[in-house]
Amino acid sequence: MEAQQGLTDRQKALLVTLLVGAVVAGLTIIAFWWVFSLTLAPALSEAAAAANAPYNNSDGIALIAAAAPNVPTDGREPWLGTEAWNAGIQAGQAYIAAFPQPQNVQVLKGLNTAQIWAYMIQMSGGLGVGCQYCHNINNFAADSYPQKISGRLMLRLVTDLNANYLTNIPNWRGNYVRCDTCHQGQPILMPTVSEQFDRSVPPIPVTLEPLDGNGMPIRGAAAIQALNEDPNTVVQVDNPMLLKEAVLYYLYDYQVWRPYDPADPTSGRGSLSLTHEGGRTQDQVTINQNTMNLMGWALGEGCTYCHNSRNFYAFEADNPAPQFNPNYGVNRLKAIHMLQMTTFMARNWSKYVLPRPSAQELANFPLDGRVYYINRDDANYAVPGCYTCHRGNIIPKAALNFADIPEGEAGITLFPPLLTGTQATPATQ
């Protein structure tokens, strides 16, 4: 047989072209990666590290001391900066020495002054402010500033939320809320909703049809007016209304009209139900979907965290089939429970929070960017939502679990057991 001929000139040219193209492509990828590593990669890595870092309210203390001094205009001393922080610490130590047993304590009863002080230092970091924000450091017992009254009221809120909601949550894992669970370094104007919700929900008008106590839609001007005149109603239904405001209705006016019963596959229905005789409108489906998006962005999870994608209606809490998430029903019950908690907070907010004068002249009431306001008792209040605590985490980073606290004194100073609601009758039933 004749020897096999080598590559033709055309084949050689094609091979060289492919090799050159591969080299150029490789060099291009390397160049782009090099530019990326010099520009965007450090910032992205830093953001990812910050997002994944565990919460530590000591970081807040460092920021307080490192901040530029502020200049209060209401008679209080500065509460930011190294000098203010040191002055507050020194005054606190002197107060502990002078008064080992606390004066004018109305919530944290049963603790001595040193124990209360240790807890307050943590909450100072959690709120991002020094002692002077709430206290007259020349007389810690005095109620000199409204911020101290507000702090006392919010301690009662912490107790009530833990007693009436958190410890009763389905499959509770032992997590409690504290002041910093919501605040996370911000004394005021905590975000109600995530950036995704603010950017992604279009400014379109919709007609909201709430469900009544029997799960039937409330329709007609007279019925809507009667609903709005109910003192428990937080978000006024003013059809047509913006989609964002319709979504927020379900954070603050949620109700369960058929409690969950494992023996009844049609149970577990509340205000977000899309199933009843006669069906729902397309507007209500749109509102429902955006409400689910709001909660998904708040928890950092998708639909299947709570739902079986093949049957969104079903709970399937006890379904042993391996293709189903065994936590579907539990997670849905948790979501229902938490929606009832946000509704409780909004309806009782004026009992726990003092209105800020600057909020009374709001031009964009009730939604101002990512902060939502309600009008209760003729005053405007910023109120929390799912995102305020969770901020993309199933369990809020700033929640506290006694399983993570050493036994003994640390358990008292890190989180006084009184605030769990297990050692006192809740102030609000």
Steps between C-alpha positions, in 0.01 A plus 500: 500500500609856430609707799224722637540861394563771768274796578412720211589866507134582556479268800820644642363854465177399674692335784720806548193723499334289770813498714544877467131552579528281812807691617331837438184383680706377794697822522175700478345303787815547706502873427135540593551298820803712589303824450208355700730393785641852518167682488180319602623181667627660826176688555290192423711284730472756777122520456470119504714476813289766672177323401622165632661632817320419826330788676697661780371808679856576612559613144240769564689617807817538292309707245354725771844576641649553153220727376532875470345683797140604440342829607155445658250783480256376764704549818662157506875452507674342195459122480753435223877517502780381728457779753125440534548123532766534770290756688201265499707203622659698780166643612348152493773351715459781752123441506547127564731578791257753647184293444567121502122453499329679212277804530178555297517162324158404365568206265830330587400436860695247702836593347764704673648813348812325368290236320276761341806701399661198329185439298465868410857512366409225253185679394700819458705321235187344353337841453819679394477774767677585825344532845410868450249411228252386767650607831598805694837356604507727806191314626432170327180449701336816365252485211650811344457412133219337299750253356527335842122468522500348150772253600298391803192450284696295250632274774135422571452436128790252506341318793159484334630382162705223658216391730212517255660415165862384487479225761176377343628479145464154337823300535650779711880473514554701817566838337391821672483857377684784669515872421788449259316224312314778323734795543832342400692822554227743395323695776222621267370453146568130463404366156156343476561333162801381301666686214366235259142572602550874471654468151292219355137571588358718222296814586178360357147542641314192623167430666549330835232256614568398863344183635251512784485270801342228285760521224273682256615812312389838628362693203307820451557854626280459809672181615846649443401813693381288792833314495696826504295631792590193708751629759710187451558571130853631451533550123209690351359337186459778243427332165661527261820506706866455417621141486766564769239626745269208420785257572575669833135457597579133561788578735280705732142376453547124480246258644444125503146402413548122507769379743717209391374151578715207375183296446347768275683559168302820441610660831783740575347787304557866565486837330735395219285207393419489129243224530137546587165481325498727200878531472721809527563786260815542295588805710486288815724237340750778418487634855543149640803428284672824596427434868670162465794671328526743791524214748738301280739795469476562875593140587741441211303195383289399203147363473588139582621591848132507600317350202487182298544640149261233367225599739527845657165455672596196708679504835635142499648546845513125564556369146770230525563486123873574438428731206325744733670735740379382844514858625248640249212509743711612797656785305163618372361494853802704613432758229134526606608539864750773412246690289271499802790643702564789259126571508507500881792744503338741257168498682666563838797708387395818680520309831866423447646786297495876539431692177790707364414864427678489164269220382186708543561707185561212261450594136495140370291340771450207538797358303824699504764305309567178689337620824128453555292724725163450661266749661390394847337726757542801269879459472733349239726210594767309307422129537706183445441228243640153433818646352568723802611200708585232245694701237548199276537235773254231613597564862592865557870539567429714803256253658626337820493135601578394856665188360782731387539667843714352779316419820514736793541874512554532123144387439367788707723773363476394136123467514300539823263199521220742590500618136423153371150541635528174691535660843232767489144551385507670157387861514285460191294191432 
